[in-house]
Amino acid sequence: MPVTTLTIDGTPVAVETGSTILEAAQEAGVRIPTLCHLDGVSDVGACRLCLVEITGTRKLLPACVTEVAEEMEVHTNTEKLQEYRRMVVEMLFSEGNHVCAVCVSNGHCELQNMAVELGMDHSRFSYRFPQRDVDISHPQFGIDHNRCIFCTRCVRVCDELEGAHVWDVAHRCAGLKIVAGLDQPWGDVDACTSCGKCVDACPTGAIFRKGSTVAEMTRDRGKLEFLQQAREKGEWTR
Amino acid sequence: MELSELLEIGQQERTRQKPIRVHCCTSTGCQAANSLGVKKKLETAVNRNGLSDRVEVVGVGCMGCCGRGPLVQIDPENLVYEEVTPEQAPSIISGLKDSSVVEAQPGDPEHPFFTKQFKIVRETSGKIDPERIEDYIAAGGYQGLHRAIGEFTPSEIVNEVSKSGLRGRGGAGFPTGLKWATVAKAPGDRKFVICNADEGDPGAFMDRSVLESDPHRVLEGMAIAAYAVGASEGFIYVRAEYPLAIERLQKAIKQAKKYGILGTHIFESQFDFKINIRIGAGAFVCGEETALMHSIEGKRGNPTPRPPYPAQSGLWGYSTLINNVETFCNIPAIVTNGGDWYASIGTEDSKGTKVFALTGKIRNNGLIEVPMGITLREIVEEMGGGVPGGEVKAVQTGGPSGGCIPASLLDTPVSYDSLAQVGSIMGSGGMVVMDNQTSMLEVAKFYMEFCRSESCGKCIPCRSGTVQMYHLLNKISDGEATEADLEKLEQLCEMVKHTSLCGLGQTAPNPVISTLRYFRHEYSELLQPETINV
């Protein structure tokens, strides 16, 4: 196994060549915050929380999609990065309607946890109070677009693990919306196998099991990782 | 096809042409001012006056002075008429017959607008019929491609382009030769060449004009590039808002195939190259190369982080060369005249010429091609004729990614580095002149609104940061903001610039940053004093 050596926050790390900085950091026990990353599916580098500084590089690079290089010096938690991360979370809170007190994921929400971790207790940006709908047309699940942060985890698990590609992104900027099928009610989309992978993948209270009430909604991320690894290793083939 | 045959086609075309050619601009701008009506009346007048044996009316591409269209130019006399109406057309033709007084507004070919230009990219624009390949060949077209295939090895072409010092004209200014060399060296026998014609900056129409006026030059540049990097397939990604450009490109590809200039065994060599057109829905973000490639692949036009760069992993994972329309149009001249010749034009860090769309509060609106190193003052005051009834306040270059340069810095030479030093960029070539009535805050708001609505929404800094910045700019212009809001705006500019995923977001704050740099007082004087809530 070819190995690349680098330093992460001053600690020397040796990882398999071709690993990402995020993988290397995980191996070294260094936590880099992320929201759009999900073990088992492809990375998109969209949430910008995992941006890191690399000595000799002017640009900040996303740890989830940047490969390690020999003698790379990675800094994961500088003051500048902390400030940018806080701003990212502030903006996520201000662009949707994230009211934790009435959310099914209260206490089990990655966005909420991220705010706590980064010390963000209020948003300095104007709340936008978007008019978004809630779709409960599916017999088992529901999606509350007000709580969506567009991490596209649901899109990727459905496409890459389930192979159904029920979810996709429509429109752009402020009008951005995760849609089912061809922007149909979720319950009308024939391609949906009701597997629930998107429910397990969602980091906030946006996609939930029907009947969940405040703070009841929990996820099983391990299931997704198990499925992906089983598929990769061919554990189901005879 | 041998070189002699190519020259023969050109010779036949010149023989076919009538001694007097009445050029009538048929580009979009002039068409919008009824140039097709003018052309029709000119043709009727030629027949009525019995001049059809020695006079022909030719629909040509853009002549440059777009703000004064429709334009009619008569060759070889070099007479120009501006803002011609169909009613004036018979008078222009009568003037040719009996030298009678022409009832149309004459243009001045000796004006600095024309004399200060140095045309390489637009060499044949406005002189040839873009819908006839023979006219392009008669003007020397496709000789560069023939020479490239017949006389040079692919690496010699790459060397020549490197020697020329040409930098990408799409905006970023990456050395073209280096990009070509990277793709040429990339492993794999399947490679692509893409022409980025997804021009979408407000105020910019250079690429559209080139595509409409000289589509064959784009094809020739692409074919040379394909030969140099070892590609056999190319795409032109052009937005659907440019129907005339698309139509003329389609026609040009068809004509070139017929002559064996595109397709298989080009000029009877072993080199094959086909070009497809991909029509984009007109999203600004699709000008970003990774988003553009996704769009060609039939996916949502979202950018992806680089590396990997297109040269390493581009279209469908294959090594891909992406250049802008103007970059490709420089190539035939570089091959024909040599890289050293090209490098002798312009400045140390910026070689050659640059096409600008000169718009805004200025007398002479239109397209200009100038040697690098020319000052902004020469462009604005001499070529553009200055601001009608006022003074220049600032010049905006580089579109939404660029910045505003104040009038005090008009002596800045036009080059990649010097524009960057004053806080702007070359960009793809939009140049908007503003007079002293213009509010710079409103300018920043305009560009921020554009970026806000064009953000693909993939990454949060661009998706939400532009919205918040626009909101703060509005708050300031409504007189409801305080110093703290201005500070927040500046923090946002920094954050969006450094954390956005692609070029759109990374450069979106530039118009705000540059207006704050030079016109901060316009923001400050609208701020309210801080109030303390008890």
PDB file of N, CA, C and O in Angstrom, chain A residues 150-191:
ATOM      1  N   PHE A 150     -29.884  21.713   1.778  1.00  0.00           N
ATOM      2  CA  PHE A 150     -29.332  21.421   0.442  1.00  0.00           C
ATOM      3  C   PHE A 150     -27.958  20.749   0.491  1.00  0.00           C
ATOM      4  O   PHE A 150     -27.084  21.046  -0.309  1.00  0.00           O
ATOM      5  N   CYS A 151     -27.801  19.853   1.437  1.00  0.00           N
ATOM      6  CA  CYS A 151     -26.542  19.098   1.500  1.00  0.00           C
ATOM      7  C   CYS A 151     -26.520  18.045   0.399  1.00  0.00           C
ATOM      8  O   CYS A 151     -25.478  17.491   0.089  1.00  0.00           O
ATOM      9  N   THR A 152     -27.680  17.740  -0.155  1.00  0.00           N
ATOM     10  CA  THR A 152     -27.896  16.738  -1.225  1.00  0.00           C
ATOM     11  C   THR A 152     -27.502  15.314  -0.824  1.00  0.00           C
ATOM     12  O   THR A 152     -27.257  14.472  -1.681  1.00  0.00           O
ATOM     13  N   ARG A 153     -27.474  15.054   0.470  1.00  0.00           N
ATOM     14  CA  ARG A 153     -27.201  13.670   0.885  1.00  0.00           C
ATOM     15  C   ARG A 153     -28.310  12.738   0.397  1.00  0.00           C
ATOM     16  O   ARG A 153     -28.049  11.621  -0.048  1.00  0.00           O
ATOM     17  N   CYS A 154     -29.569  13.207   0.478  1.00  0.00           N
ATOM     18  CA  CYS A 154     -30.697  12.371   0.054  1.00  0.00           C
ATOM     19  C   CYS A 154     -30.590  12.036  -1.428  1.00  0.00           C
ATOM     20  O   CYS A 154     -30.845  10.907  -1.853  1.00  0.00           O
ATOM     21  N   VAL A 155     -30.156  13.054  -2.202  1.00  0.00           N
ATOM     22  CA  VAL A 155     -30.026  12.854  -3.653  1.00  0.00           C
ATOM     23  C   VAL A 155     -28.988  11.766  -3.912  1.00  0.00           C
ATOM     24  O   VAL A 155     -29.194  10.849  -4.722  1.00  0.00           O
ATOM     25  N   ARG A 156     -27.869  11.854  -3.182  1.00  0.00           N
ATOM     26  CA  ARG A 156     -26.760  10.931  -3.445  1.00  0.00           C
ATOM     27  C   ARG A 156     -27.031   9.519  -2.931  1.00  0.00           C
ATOM     28  O   ARG A 156     -26.725   8.556  -3.616  1.00  0.00           O
ATOM     29  N   VAL A 157     -27.631   9.395  -1.761  1.00  0.00           N
ATOM     30  CA  VAL A 157     -27.895   8.017  -1.293  1.00  0.00           C
ATOM     31  C   VAL A 157     -28.913   7.328  -2.191  1.00  0.00           C
ATOM     32  O   VAL A 157     -28.771   6.144  -2.516  1.00  0.00           O
ATOM     33  N   CYS A 158     -29.916   8.092  -2.599  1.00  0.00           N
ATOM     34  CA  CYS A 158     -30.965   7.483  -3.425  1.00  0.00           C
ATOM     35  C   CYS A 158     -30.406   7.054  -4.783  1.00  0.00           C
ATOM     36  O   CYS A 158     -30.747   6.007  -5.303  1.00  0.00           O
ATOM     37  N   ASP A 159     -29.499   7.896  -5.305  1.00  0.00           N
ATOM     38  CA  ASP A 159     -28.918   7.591  -6.617  1.00  0.00           C
ATOM     39  C   ASP A 159     -27.830   6.522  -6.508  1.00  0.00           C
ATOM     40  O   ASP A 159     -27.838   5.539  -7.245  1.00  0.00           O
ATOM     41  N   GLU A 160     -26.928   6.709  -5.545  1.00  0.00           N
ATOM     42  CA  GLU A 160     -25.731   5.862  -5.520  1.00  0.00           C
ATOM     43  C   GLU A 160     -25.913   4.555  -4.739  1.00  0.00           C
ATOM     44  O   GLU A 160     -25.265   3.564  -5.056  1.00  0.00           O
ATOM     45  N   LEU A 161     -26.747   4.563  -3.709  1.00  0.00           N
ATOM     46  CA  LEU A 161     -26.917   3.330  -2.933  1.00  0.00           C
ATOM     47  C   LEU A 161     -28.188   2.577  -3.321  1.00  0.00           C
ATOM     48  O   LEU A 161     -28.180   1.365  -3.492  1.00  0.00           O
ATOM     49  N   GLU A 162     -29.276   3.326  -3.471  1.00  0.00           N
ATOM     50  CA  GLU A 162     -30.520   2.644  -3.801  1.00  0.00           C
ATOM     51  C   GLU A 162     -30.679   2.478  -5.311  1.00  0.00           C
ATOM     52  O   GLU A 162     -31.325   1.556  -5.770  1.00  0.00           O
ATOM     53  N   GLY A 163     -30.061   3.393  -6.072  1.00  0.00           N
ATOM     54  CA  GLY A 163     -30.167   3.302  -7.530  1.00  0.00           C
ATOM     55  C   GLY A 163     -31.507   3.751  -8.061  1.00  0.00           C
ATOM     56  O   GLY A 163     -31.876   3.443  -9.197  1.00  0.00           O
ATOM     57  N   ALA A 164     -32.278   4.464  -7.247  1.00  0.00           N
ATOM     58  CA  ALA A 164     -33.617   4.868  -7.697  1.00  0.00           C
ATOM     59  C   ALA A 164     -33.646   6.291  -8.246  1.00  0.00           C
ATOM     60  O   ALA A 164     -34.440   6.611  -9.123  1.00  0.00           O
ATOM     61  N   HIS A 165     -32.747   7.131  -7.751  1.00  0.00           N
ATOM     62  CA  HIS A 165     -32.671   8.542  -8.166  1.00  0.00           C
ATOM     63  C   HIS A 165     -34.037   9.230  -8.130  1.00  0.00           C
ATOM     64  O   HIS A 165     -34.478   9.827  -9.109  1.00  0.00           O
ATOM     65  N   VAL A 166     -34.679   9.096  -6.980  1.00  0.00           N
ATOM     66  CA  VAL A 166     -35.972   9.771  -6.792  1.00  0.00           C
ATOM     67  C   VAL A 166     -35.746  11.271  -6.618  1.00  0.00           C
ATOM     68  O   VAL A 166     -36.482  12.087  -7.150  1.00  0.00           O
ATOM     69  N   TRP A 167     -34.682  11.613  -5.888  1.00  0.00           N
ATOM     70  CA  TRP A 167     -34.446  13.018  -5.525  1.00  0.00           C
ATOM     71  C   TRP A 167     -33.520  13.722  -6.495  1.00  0.00           C
ATOM     72  O   TRP A 167     -32.628  13.102  -7.053  1.00  0.00           O
ATOM     73  N   ASP A 168     -33.749  14.998  -6.650  1.00  0.00           N
ATOM     74  CA  ASP A 168     -32.808  15.825  -7.414  1.00  0.00           C
ATOM     75  C   ASP A 168     -32.960  17.278  -7.000  1.00  0.00           C
ATOM     76  O   ASP A 168     -33.867  17.612  -6.243  1.00  0.00           O
ATOM     77  N   VAL A 169     -32.064  18.102  -7.534  1.00  0.00           N
ATOM     78  CA  VAL A 169     -32.090  19.531  -7.190  1.00  0.00           C
ATOM     79  C   VAL A 169     -32.725  20.290  -8.343  1.00  0.00           C
ATOM     80  O   VAL A 169     -32.365  20.068  -9.499  1.00  0.00           O
ATOM     81  N   ALA A 170     -33.655  21.163  -8.026  1.00  0.00           N
ATOM     82  CA  ALA A 170     -34.280  21.971  -9.075  1.00  0.00           C
ATOM     83  C   ALA A 170     -34.085  23.457  -8.768  1.00  0.00           C
ATOM     84  O   ALA A 170     -33.812  23.834  -7.632  1.00  0.00           O
ATOM     85  N   HIS A 171     -34.226  24.261  -9.793  1.00  0.00           N
ATOM     86  CA  HIS A 171     -34.099  25.730  -9.696  1.00  0.00           C
ATOM     87  C   HIS A 171     -32.704  26.134  -9.205  1.00  0.00           C
ATOM     88  O   HIS A 171     -31.810  25.298  -9.148  1.00  0.00           O
ATOM     89  N   ARG A 172     -32.565  27.403  -8.844  1.00  0.00           N
ATOM     90  CA  ARG A 172     -31.268  27.836  -8.349  1.00  0.00           C
ATOM     91  C   ARG A 172     -31.398  28.971  -7.338  1.00  0.00           C
ATOM     92  O   ARG A 172     -32.452  29.558  -7.176  1.00  0.00           O
ATOM     93  N   CYS A 173     -30.265  29.231  -6.704  1.00  0.00           N
ATOM     94  CA  CYS A 173     -30.143  30.258  -5.678  1.00  0.00           C
ATOM     95  C   CYS A 173     -31.292  30.216  -4.674  1.00  0.00           C
ATOM     96  O   CYS A 173     -31.567  29.167  -4.116  1.00  0.00           O
ATOM     97  N   ALA A 174     -31.977  31.352  -4.465  1.00  0.00           N
ATOM     98  CA  ALA A 174     -32.992  31.391  -3.409  1.00  0.00           C
ATOM     99  C   ALA A 174     -34.148  30.434  -3.715  1.00  0.00           C
ATOM    100  O   ALA A 174     -34.852  29.996  -2.805  1.00  0.00           O
ATOM    101  N   GLY A 175     -34.328  30.097  -4.969  1.00  0.00           N
ATOM    102  CA  GLY A 175     -35.432  29.217  -5.351  1.00  0.00           C
ATOM    103  C   GLY A 175     -35.065  27.741  -5.324  1.00  0.00           C
ATOM    104  O   GLY A 175     -35.871  26.879  -5.695  1.00  0.00           O
ATOM    105  N   LEU A 176     -33.846  27.456  -4.879  1.00  0.00           N
ATOM    106  CA  LEU A 176     -33.359  26.075  -4.889  1.00  0.00           C
ATOM    107  C   LEU A 176     -34.319  25.157  -4.121  1.00  0.00           C
ATOM    108  O   LEU A 176     -34.826  25.518  -3.062  1.00  0.00           O
ATOM    109  N   LYS A 177     -34.566  23.968  -4.683  1.00  0.00           N
ATOM    110  CA  LYS A 177     -35.488  23.059  -4.019  1.00  0.00           C
ATOM    111  C   LYS A 177     -35.116  21.613  -4.334  1.00  0.00           C
ATOM    112  O   LYS A 177     -34.746  21.301  -5.468  1.00  0.00           O
ATOM    113  N   ILE A 178     -35.186  20.781  -3.310  1.00  0.00           N
ATOM    114  CA  ILE A 178     -34.998  19.352  -3.539  1.00  0.00           C
ATOM    115  C   ILE A 178     -36.346  18.827  -4.011  1.00  0.00           C
ATOM    116  O   ILE A 178     -37.378  19.059  -3.362  1.00  0.00           O
ATOM    117  N   VAL A 179     -36.341  18.172  -5.172  1.00  0.00           N
ATOM    118  CA  VAL A 179     -37.617  17.692  -5.704  1.00  0.00           C
ATOM    119  C   VAL A 179     -37.614  16.169  -5.819  1.00  0.00           C
ATOM    120  O   VAL A 179     -36.572  15.542  -6.010  1.00  0.00           O
ATOM    121  N   ALA A 180     -38.816  15.605  -5.714  1.00  0.00           N
ATOM    122  CA  ALA A 180     -38.980  14.163  -5.938  1.00  0.00           C
ATOM    123  C   ALA A 180     -39.489  13.978  -7.359  1.00  0.00           C
ATOM    124  O   ALA A 180     -40.338  14.753  -7.807  1.00  0.00           O
ATOM    125  N   GLY A 181     -38.958  12.972  -8.047  1.00  0.00           N
ATOM    126  CA  GLY A 181     -39.382  12.704  -9.428  1.00  0.00           C
ATOM    127  C   GLY A 181     -39.203  13.937 -10.282  1.00  0.00           C
ATOM    128  O   GLY A 181     -38.158  14.575 -10.260  1.00  0.00           O
ATOM    129  N   LEU A 182     -40.245  14.276 -11.016  1.00  0.00           N
ATOM    130  CA  LEU A 182     -40.177  15.491 -11.835  1.00  0.00           C
ATOM    131  C   LEU A 182     -40.946  16.600 -11.115  1.00  0.00           C
ATOM    132  O   LEU A 182     -41.930  17.112 -11.617  1.00  0.00           O
ATOM    133  N   ASP A 183     -40.509  16.892  -9.914  1.00  0.00           N
ATOM    134  CA  ASP A 183     -41.163  17.856  -9.027  1.00  0.00           C
ATOM    135  C   ASP A 183     -42.617  17.446  -8.770  1.00  0.00           C
ATOM    136  O   ASP A 183     -43.537  18.253  -8.870  1.00  0.00           O
ATOM    137  N   GLN A 184     -42.757  16.162  -8.435  1.00  0.00           N
ATOM    138  CA  GLN A 184     -44.084  15.628  -8.112  1.00  0.00           C
ATOM    139  C   GLN A 184     -44.204  15.484  -6.593  1.00  0.00           C
ATOM    140  O   GLN A 184     -43.194  15.482  -5.903  1.00  0.00           O
ATOM    141  N   PRO A 185     -45.433  15.273  -6.097  1.00  0.00           N
ATOM    142  CA  PRO A 185     -45.535  14.895  -4.688  1.00  0.00           C
ATOM    143  C   PRO A 185     -44.788  13.574  -4.500  1.00  0.00           C
ATOM    144  O   PRO A 185     -44.876  12.674  -5.351  1.00  0.00           O
ATOM    145  N   TRP A 186     -44.057  13.479  -3.408  1.00  0.00           N
ATOM    146  CA  TRP A 186     -43.204  12.300  -3.171  1.00  0.00           C
ATOM    147  C   TRP A 186     -44.012  10.999  -3.313  1.00  0.00           C
ATOM    148  O   TRP A 186     -43.552  10.024  -3.923  1.00  0.00           O
ATOM    149  N   GLY A 187     -45.212  11.007  -2.787  1.00  0.00           N
ATOM    150  CA  GLY A 187     -46.037   9.792  -2.831  1.00  0.00           C
ATOM    151  C   GLY A 187     -46.426   9.366  -4.238  1.00  0.00           C
ATOM    152  O   GLY A 187     -46.797   8.210  -4.464  1.00  0.00           O
ATOM    153  N   ASP A 188     -46.326  10.270  -5.202  1.00  0.00           N
ATOM    154  CA  ASP A 188     -46.708   9.944  -6.589  1.00  0.00           C
ATOM    155  C   ASP A 188     -45.542   9.407  -7.403  1.00  0.00           C
ATOM    156  O   ASP A 188     -45.703   9.065  -8.577  1.00  0.00           O
ATOM    157  N   VAL A 189     -44.351   9.386  -6.801  1.00  0.00           N
ATOM    158  CA  VAL A 189     -43.178   8.992  -7.598  1.00  0.00           C
ATOM    159  C   VAL A 189     -43.028   7.464  -7.577  1.00  0.00           C
ATOM    160  O   VAL A 189     -42.714   6.863  -6.541  1.00  0.00           O
ATOM    161  N   ASP A 190     -43.265   6.857  -8.728  1.00  0.00           N
ATOM    162  CA  ASP A 190     -43.217   5.389  -8.814  1.00  0.00           C
ATOM    163  C   ASP A 190     -41.830   4.826  -8.501  1.00  0.00           C
ATOM    164  O   ASP A 190     -41.707   3.699  -8.025  1.00  0.00           O
ATOM    165  N   ALA A 191     -40.792   5.619  -8.822  1.00  0.00           N
ATOM    166  CA  ALA A 191     -39.422   5.107  -8.637  1.00  0.00           C
ATOM    167  C   ALA A 191     -39.072   4.895  -7.167  1.00  0.00           C
ATOM    168  O   ALA A 191     -38.143   4.147  -6.858  1.00  0.00           O
TER     169      ALA A 191
END
